[in-house]
mmCIF file of C-alpha atoms and ligand atoms in Angstrom:
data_model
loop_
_atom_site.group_PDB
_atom_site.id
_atom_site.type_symbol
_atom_site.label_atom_id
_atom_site.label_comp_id
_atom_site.label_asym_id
_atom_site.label_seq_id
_atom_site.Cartn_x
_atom_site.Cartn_y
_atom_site.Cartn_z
ATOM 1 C CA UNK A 56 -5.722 1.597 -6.031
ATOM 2 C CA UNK A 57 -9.490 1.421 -7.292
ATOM 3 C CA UNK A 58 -12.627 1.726 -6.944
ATOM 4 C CA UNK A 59 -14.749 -1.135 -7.792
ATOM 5 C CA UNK A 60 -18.321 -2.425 -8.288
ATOM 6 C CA UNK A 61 -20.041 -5.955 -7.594
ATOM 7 C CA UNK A 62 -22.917 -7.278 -9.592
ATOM 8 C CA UNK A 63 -25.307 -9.567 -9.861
ATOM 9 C CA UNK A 64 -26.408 -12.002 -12.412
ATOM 10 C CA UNK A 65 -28.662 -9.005 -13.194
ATOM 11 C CA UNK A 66 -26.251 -6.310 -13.829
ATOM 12 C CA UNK A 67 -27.738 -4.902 -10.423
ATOM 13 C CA UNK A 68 -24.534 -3.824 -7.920
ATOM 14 C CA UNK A 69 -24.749 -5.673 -4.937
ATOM 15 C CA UNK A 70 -21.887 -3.800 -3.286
ATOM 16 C CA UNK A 71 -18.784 -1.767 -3.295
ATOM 17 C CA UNK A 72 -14.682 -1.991 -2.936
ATOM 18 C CA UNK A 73 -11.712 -0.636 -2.453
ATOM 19 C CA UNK A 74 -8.695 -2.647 -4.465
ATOM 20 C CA UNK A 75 -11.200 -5.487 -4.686
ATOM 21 C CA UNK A 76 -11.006 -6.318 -1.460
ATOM 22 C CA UNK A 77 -13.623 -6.456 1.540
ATOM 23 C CA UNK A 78 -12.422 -4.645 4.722
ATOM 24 C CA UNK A 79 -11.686 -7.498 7.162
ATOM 25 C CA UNK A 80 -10.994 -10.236 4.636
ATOM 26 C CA UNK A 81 -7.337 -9.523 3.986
ATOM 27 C CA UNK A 82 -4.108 -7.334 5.019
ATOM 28 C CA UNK A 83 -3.850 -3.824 4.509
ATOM 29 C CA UNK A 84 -2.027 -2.569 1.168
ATOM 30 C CA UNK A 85 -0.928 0.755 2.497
ATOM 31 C CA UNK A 86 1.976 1.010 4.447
ATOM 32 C CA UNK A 87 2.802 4.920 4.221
ATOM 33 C CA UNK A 88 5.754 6.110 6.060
ATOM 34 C CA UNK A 89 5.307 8.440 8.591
ATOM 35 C CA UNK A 90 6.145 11.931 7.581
ATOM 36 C CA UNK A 91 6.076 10.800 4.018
ATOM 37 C CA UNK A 92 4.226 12.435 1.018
ATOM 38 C CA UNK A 93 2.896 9.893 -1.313
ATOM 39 C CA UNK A 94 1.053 10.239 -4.320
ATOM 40 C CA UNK A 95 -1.914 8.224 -4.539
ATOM 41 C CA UNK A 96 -3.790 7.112 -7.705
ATOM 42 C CA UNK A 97 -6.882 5.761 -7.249
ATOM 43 C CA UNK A 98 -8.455 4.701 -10.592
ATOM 44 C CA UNK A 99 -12.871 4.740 -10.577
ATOM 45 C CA UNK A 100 -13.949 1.265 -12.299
ATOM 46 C CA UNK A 101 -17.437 2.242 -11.233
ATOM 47 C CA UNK A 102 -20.523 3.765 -12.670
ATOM 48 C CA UNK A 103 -20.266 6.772 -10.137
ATOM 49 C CA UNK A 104 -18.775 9.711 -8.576
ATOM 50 C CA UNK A 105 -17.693 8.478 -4.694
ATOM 51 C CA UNK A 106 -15.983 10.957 -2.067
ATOM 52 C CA UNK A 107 -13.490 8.866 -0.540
ATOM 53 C CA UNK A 108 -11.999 9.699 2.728
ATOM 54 C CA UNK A 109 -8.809 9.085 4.786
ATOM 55 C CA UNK A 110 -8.410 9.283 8.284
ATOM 56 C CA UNK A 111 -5.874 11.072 10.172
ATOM 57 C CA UNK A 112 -4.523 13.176 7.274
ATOM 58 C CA UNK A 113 -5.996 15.929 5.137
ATOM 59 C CA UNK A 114 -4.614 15.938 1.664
ATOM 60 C CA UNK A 115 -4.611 18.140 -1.770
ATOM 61 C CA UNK A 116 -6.029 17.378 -4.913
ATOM 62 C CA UNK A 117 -3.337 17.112 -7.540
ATOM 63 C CA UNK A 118 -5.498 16.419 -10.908
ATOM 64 C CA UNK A 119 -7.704 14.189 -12.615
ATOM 65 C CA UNK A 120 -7.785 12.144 -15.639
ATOM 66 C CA UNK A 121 -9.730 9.670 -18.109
ATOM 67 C CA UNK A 122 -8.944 6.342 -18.084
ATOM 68 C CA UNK A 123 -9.865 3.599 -20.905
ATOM 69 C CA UNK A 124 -12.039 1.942 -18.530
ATOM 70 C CA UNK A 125 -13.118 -1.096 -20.589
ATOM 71 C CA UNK A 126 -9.269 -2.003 -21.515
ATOM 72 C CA UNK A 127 -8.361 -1.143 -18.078
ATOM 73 C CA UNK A 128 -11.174 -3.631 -16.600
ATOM 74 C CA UNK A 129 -10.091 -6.244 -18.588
ATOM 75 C CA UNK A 130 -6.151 -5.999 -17.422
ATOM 76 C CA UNK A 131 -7.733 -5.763 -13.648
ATOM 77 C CA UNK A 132 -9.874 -8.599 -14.208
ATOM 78 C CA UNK A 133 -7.326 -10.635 -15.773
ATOM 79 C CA UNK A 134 -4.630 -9.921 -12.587
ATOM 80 C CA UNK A 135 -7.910 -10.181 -9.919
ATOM 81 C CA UNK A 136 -9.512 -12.894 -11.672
ATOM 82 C CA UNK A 137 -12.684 -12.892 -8.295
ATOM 83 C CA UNK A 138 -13.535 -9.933 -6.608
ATOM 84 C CA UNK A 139 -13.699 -9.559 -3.388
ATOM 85 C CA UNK A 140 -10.022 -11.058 -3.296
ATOM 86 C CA UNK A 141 -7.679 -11.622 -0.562
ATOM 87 C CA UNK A 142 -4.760 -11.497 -2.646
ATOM 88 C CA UNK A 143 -5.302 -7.953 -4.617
ATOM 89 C CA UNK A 144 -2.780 -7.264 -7.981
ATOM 90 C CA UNK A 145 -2.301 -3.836 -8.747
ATOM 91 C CA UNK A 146 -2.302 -2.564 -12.356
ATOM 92 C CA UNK A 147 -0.997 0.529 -13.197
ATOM 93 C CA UNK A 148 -3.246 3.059 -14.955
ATOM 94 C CA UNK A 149 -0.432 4.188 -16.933
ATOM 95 C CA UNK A 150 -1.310 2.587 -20.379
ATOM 96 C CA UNK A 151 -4.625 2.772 -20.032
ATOM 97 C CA UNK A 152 -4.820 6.707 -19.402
ATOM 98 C CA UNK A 153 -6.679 9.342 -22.139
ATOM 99 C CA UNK A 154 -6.023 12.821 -22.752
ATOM 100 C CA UNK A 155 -4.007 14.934 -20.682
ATOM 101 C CA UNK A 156 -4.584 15.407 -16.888
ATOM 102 C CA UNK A 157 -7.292 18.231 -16.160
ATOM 103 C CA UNK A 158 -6.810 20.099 -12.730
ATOM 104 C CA UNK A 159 -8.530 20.596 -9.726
ATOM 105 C CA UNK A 160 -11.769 22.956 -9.879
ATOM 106 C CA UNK A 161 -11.613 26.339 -7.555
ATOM 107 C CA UNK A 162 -13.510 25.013 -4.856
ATOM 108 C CA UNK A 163 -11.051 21.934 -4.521
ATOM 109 C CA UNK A 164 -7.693 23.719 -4.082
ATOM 110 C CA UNK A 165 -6.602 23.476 -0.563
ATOM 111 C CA UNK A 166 -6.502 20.528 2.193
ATOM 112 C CA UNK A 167 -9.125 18.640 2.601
ATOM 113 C CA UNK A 168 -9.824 15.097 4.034
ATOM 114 C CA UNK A 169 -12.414 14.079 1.411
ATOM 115 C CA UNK A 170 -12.244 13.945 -2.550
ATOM 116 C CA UNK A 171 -14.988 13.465 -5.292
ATOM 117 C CA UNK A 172 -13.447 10.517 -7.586
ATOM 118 C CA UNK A 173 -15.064 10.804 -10.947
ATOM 119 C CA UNK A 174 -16.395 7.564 -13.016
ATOM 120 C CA UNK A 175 -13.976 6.696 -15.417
ATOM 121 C CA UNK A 176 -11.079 8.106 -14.331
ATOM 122 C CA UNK A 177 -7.914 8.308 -12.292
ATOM 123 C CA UNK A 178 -7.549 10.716 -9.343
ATOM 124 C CA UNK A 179 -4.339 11.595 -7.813
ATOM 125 C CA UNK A 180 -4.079 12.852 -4.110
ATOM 126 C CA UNK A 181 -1.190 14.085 -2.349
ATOM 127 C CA UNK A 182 -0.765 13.111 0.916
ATOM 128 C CA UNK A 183 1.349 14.177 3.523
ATOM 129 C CA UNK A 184 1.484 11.356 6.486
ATOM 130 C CA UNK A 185 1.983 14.262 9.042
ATOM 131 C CA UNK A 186 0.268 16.747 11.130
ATOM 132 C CA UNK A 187 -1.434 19.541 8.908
ATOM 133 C CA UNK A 188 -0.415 22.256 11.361
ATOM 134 C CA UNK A 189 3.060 21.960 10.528
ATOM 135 C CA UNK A 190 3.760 20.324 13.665
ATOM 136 C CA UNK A 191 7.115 18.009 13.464
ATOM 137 C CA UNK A 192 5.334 15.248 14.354
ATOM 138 C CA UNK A 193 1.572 13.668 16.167
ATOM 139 C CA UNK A 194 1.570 13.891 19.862
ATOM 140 C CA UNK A 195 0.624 9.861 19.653
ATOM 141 C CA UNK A 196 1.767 6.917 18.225
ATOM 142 C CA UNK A 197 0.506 7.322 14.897
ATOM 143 C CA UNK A 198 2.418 4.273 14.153
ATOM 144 C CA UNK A 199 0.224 2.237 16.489
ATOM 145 C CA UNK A 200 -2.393 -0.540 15.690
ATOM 146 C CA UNK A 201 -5.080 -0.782 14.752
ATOM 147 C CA UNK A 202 -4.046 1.643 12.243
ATOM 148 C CA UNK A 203 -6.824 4.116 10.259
ATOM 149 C CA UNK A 204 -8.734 3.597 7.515
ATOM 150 C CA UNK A 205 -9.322 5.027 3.760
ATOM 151 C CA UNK A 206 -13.156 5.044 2.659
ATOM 152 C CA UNK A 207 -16.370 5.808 0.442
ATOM 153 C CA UNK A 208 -18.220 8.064 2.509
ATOM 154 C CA UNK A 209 -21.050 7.434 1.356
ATOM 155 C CA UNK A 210 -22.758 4.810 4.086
ATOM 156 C CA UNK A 211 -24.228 2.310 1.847
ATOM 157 C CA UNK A 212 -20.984 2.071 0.392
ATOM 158 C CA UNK A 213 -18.470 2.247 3.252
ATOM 159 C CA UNK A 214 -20.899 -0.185 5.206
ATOM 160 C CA UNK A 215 -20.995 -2.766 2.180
ATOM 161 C CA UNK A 216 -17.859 -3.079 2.153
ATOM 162 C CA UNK A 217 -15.751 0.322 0.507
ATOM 163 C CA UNK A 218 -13.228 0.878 3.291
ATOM 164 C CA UNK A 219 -10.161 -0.339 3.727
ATOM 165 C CA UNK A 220 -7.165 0.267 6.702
ATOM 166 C CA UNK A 221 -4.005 1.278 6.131
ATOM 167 C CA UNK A 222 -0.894 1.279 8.857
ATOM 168 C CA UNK A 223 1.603 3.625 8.956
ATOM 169 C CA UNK A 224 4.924 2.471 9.353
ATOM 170 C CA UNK A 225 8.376 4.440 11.276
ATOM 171 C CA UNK A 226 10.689 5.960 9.073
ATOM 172 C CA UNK A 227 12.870 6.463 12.144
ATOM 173 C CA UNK A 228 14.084 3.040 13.723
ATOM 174 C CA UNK A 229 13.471 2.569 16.938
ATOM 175 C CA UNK A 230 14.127 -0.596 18.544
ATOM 176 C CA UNK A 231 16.111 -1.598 15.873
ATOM 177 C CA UNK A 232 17.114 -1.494 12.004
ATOM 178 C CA UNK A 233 17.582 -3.491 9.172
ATOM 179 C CA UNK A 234 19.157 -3.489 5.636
ATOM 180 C CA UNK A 235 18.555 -6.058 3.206
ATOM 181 C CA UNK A 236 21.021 -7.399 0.649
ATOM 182 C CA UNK A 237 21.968 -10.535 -1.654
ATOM 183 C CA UNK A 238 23.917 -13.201 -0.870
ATOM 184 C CA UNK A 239 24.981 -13.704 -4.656
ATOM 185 C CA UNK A 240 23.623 -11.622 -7.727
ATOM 186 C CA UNK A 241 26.604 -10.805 -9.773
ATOM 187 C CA UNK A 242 24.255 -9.136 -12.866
ATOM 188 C CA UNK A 243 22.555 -6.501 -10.692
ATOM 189 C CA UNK A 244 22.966 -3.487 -8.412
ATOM 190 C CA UNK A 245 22.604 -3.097 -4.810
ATOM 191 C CA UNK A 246 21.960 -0.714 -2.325
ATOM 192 C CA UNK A 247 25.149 -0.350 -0.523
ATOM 193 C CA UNK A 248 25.113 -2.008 2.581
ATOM 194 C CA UNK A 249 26.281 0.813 4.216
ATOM 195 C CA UNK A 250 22.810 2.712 4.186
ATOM 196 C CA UNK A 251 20.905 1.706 7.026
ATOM 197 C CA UNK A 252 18.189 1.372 6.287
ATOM 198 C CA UNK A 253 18.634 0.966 2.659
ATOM 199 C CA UNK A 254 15.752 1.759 0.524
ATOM 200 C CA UNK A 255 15.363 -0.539 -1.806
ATOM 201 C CA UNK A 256 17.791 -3.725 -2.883
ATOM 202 C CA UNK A 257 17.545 -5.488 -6.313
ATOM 203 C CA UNK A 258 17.576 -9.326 -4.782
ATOM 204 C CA UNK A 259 19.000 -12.411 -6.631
ATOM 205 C CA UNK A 260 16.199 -15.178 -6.503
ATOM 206 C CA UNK A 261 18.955 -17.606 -5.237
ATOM 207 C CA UNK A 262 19.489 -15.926 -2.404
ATOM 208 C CA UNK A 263 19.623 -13.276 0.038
ATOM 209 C CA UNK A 264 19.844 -11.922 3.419
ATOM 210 C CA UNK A 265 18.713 -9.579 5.636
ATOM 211 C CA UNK A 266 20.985 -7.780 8.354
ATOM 212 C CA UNK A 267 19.627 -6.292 11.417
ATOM 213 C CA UNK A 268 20.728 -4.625 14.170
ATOM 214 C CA UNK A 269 18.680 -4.893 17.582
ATOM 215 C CA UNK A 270 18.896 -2.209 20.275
ATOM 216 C CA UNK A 271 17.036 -3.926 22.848
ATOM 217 C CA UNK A 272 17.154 -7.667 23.509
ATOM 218 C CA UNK A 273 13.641 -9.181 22.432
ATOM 219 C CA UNK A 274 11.262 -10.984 19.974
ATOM 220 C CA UNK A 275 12.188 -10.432 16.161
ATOM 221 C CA UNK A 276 9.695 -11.307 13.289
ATOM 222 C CA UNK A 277 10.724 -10.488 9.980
ATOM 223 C CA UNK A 278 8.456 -11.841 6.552
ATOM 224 C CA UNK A 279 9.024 -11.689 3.468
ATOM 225 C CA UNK A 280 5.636 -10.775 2.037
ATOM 226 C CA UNK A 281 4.032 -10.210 -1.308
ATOM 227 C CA UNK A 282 2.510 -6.514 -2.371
ATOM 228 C CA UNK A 283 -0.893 -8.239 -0.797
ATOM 229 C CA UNK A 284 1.065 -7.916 2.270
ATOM 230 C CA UNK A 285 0.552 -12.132 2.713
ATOM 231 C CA UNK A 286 3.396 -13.747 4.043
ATOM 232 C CA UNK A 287 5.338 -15.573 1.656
ATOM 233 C CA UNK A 288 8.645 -16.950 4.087
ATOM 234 C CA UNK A 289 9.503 -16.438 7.267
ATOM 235 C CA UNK A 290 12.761 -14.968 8.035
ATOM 236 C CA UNK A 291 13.365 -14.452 11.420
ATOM 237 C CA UNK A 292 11.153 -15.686 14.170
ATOM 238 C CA UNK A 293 12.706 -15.647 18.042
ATOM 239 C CA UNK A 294 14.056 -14.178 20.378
ATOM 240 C CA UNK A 295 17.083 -12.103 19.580
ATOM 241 C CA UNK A 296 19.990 -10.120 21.779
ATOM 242 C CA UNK A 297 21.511 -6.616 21.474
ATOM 243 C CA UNK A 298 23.511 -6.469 18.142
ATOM 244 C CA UNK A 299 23.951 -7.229 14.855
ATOM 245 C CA UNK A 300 22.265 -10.078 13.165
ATOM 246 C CA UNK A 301 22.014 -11.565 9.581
ATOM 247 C CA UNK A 302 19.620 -14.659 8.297
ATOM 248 C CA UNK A 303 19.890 -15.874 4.972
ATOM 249 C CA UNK A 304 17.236 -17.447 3.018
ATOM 250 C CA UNK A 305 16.998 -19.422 -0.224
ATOM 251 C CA UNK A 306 14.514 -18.474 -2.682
ATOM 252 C CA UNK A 307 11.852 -20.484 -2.743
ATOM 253 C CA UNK A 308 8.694 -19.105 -0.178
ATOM 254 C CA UNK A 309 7.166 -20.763 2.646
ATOM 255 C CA UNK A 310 5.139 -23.386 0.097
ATOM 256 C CA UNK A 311 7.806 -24.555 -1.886
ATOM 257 C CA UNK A 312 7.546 -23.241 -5.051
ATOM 258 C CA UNK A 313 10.094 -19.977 -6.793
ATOM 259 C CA UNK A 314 9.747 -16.878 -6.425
ATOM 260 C CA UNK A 315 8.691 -15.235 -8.898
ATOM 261 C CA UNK A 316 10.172 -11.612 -10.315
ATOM 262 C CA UNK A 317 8.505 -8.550 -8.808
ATOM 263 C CA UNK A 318 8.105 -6.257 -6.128
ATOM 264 C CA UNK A 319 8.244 -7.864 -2.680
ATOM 265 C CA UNK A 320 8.612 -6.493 1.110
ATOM 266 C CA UNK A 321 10.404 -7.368 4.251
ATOM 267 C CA UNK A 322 8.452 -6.600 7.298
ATOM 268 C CA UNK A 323 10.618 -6.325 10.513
ATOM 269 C CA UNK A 324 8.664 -6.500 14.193
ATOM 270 C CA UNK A 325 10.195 -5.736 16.700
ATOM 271 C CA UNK A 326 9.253 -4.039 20.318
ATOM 272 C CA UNK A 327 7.068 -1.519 18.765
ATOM 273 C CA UNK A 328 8.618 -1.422 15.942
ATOM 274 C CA UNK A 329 6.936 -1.751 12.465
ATOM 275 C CA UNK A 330 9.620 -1.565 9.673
ATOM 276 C CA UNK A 331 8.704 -2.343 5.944
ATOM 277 C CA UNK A 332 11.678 -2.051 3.009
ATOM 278 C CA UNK A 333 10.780 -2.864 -0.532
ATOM 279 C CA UNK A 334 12.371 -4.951 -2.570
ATOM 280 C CA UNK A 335 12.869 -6.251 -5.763
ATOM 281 C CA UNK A 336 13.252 -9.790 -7.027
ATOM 282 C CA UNK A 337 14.852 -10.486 -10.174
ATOM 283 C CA UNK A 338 15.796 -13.575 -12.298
HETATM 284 CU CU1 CU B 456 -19.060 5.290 -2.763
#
């Protein structure tokens, strides 16, 4: 994740972002899973300090650290060629970090819902999608749409244009389940089809399939999207009764052309339910 400037022909910023992306110009990137703790890294490309927010959660401040900010920039511009995009790459901060990682200060120790991100460096947050009160779990559907948002809170920057949503996804299947696995990848291992839901598969690009089991009869969509969270193929569209179902697919996407090798996800819908399961393609 990162923070990230705009400028004009002048050097002058002309606005603010979040993964290089304006807030209602493409999908949300974060799909945490409820009751989850995730570690975020959000990496400061910008000239200043910014106290970004999440809703919903309070979180802890697990350290800081300097990045290389001009090699960095040039891998990010090279994977997000035109900011704002619609079609954000990630690029890990990993070879591009100095130093060792430095702390939090006194007054920063403890939950909070806002952190100061330094210029020129990498901030990690740990976040735990679940009530702070040690409650097992939200008296709502946190799981619901619209969703919440992570932002600047500063309000130049959050109104032009440094927020972005995130959803939270089930960890618990509801309505029904799914576990993906290849039709035909002799070279590489799988997650046992067994676990439902499996966490991850390693995916032959020739092809695979996706098994599902539906609870209630009803409308199933599952894509296969792209870290973006864009569609890339269509996998299941229709109406589907109680039981177990597989669809295959071949590998190229929804245009035509191969898929390439990297991290992909299958998104199951299905009556309220909002299932995401990475995956990995591999040639
Ligand atoms: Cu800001």
């Amino acid at each position: 994740m990162t923070l990230n400037e705009m400028m004009d022909q002048h050097g002058e910023p002309i606005g603010a972002l979040l993964n290089g992306t304006r807030f209602h110009d493409s999908p949300a990137t974060e799909y945490p899973e409820l009751g989850t703790t995730e570690m975020w890294e959000i990496v400061n490309m910008t000239g200043d300090a910014h106290p970004i927010h999440l809703h919903l959660v309070q979180f802890q401040l697990l350290n800081r650290q300097k990045v290389n900010v001009r090699r960095y920039e040039q891998a990010f511009a090279e994977a997000n060629p035109v900011i704002p995009t619609d079609s954000y790459v990630p690029v890990p901060v990993e070879p591009y970090l100095k130093g060792r990682p430095f702390p939090a200060d006194a007054n920063e120790r403890g939950w909070k819902d806002t952190f100061r991100m330094n210029p020129g460096q990498v901030t990690r947050v740990l976040v735990r999608f679940a009530p702070q009160d040690e409650s097992p779990a939200y008296v709502f559907d946190a799981t619901a749409e619209p969703g919440y948002v992570w932002h600047c809170h500063i309000l130049e920057h959050e109104e032009n244009d440094m927020m972005r949503p995130y959803h939270l996804v089930a960890g618990a299947p509801r309505g029904a389940t799914m576990v993906v696995t290849p039709d035909s990848s002799p070279a590489t291992p799988i997650a046992p089809a067994t676990a439902l839901p499996a966490r991850a598969a390693n995916l032959s690009a020739v092809g695979s399939s996706v098994r599902f089991v539906v609870e209630t009869p009803g409308q199933v969509e599952i894509d296969l999207c792209n870290v973006a969270g864009q569609q890339v193929k269509s996998l299941a569209s229709g109406w589907y009764e109680a039981g177990e179902h597989t669809v295959s697919w071949q590998a190229p996407g929804t245009t035509g052309q191969a898929l390439g090798t990297g991290v992909y996800f299958v998104r199951l819908r299905a009556d309220g339910v909002n299932q995401i399961q990475k995956l990995i393609i591999v040639h």
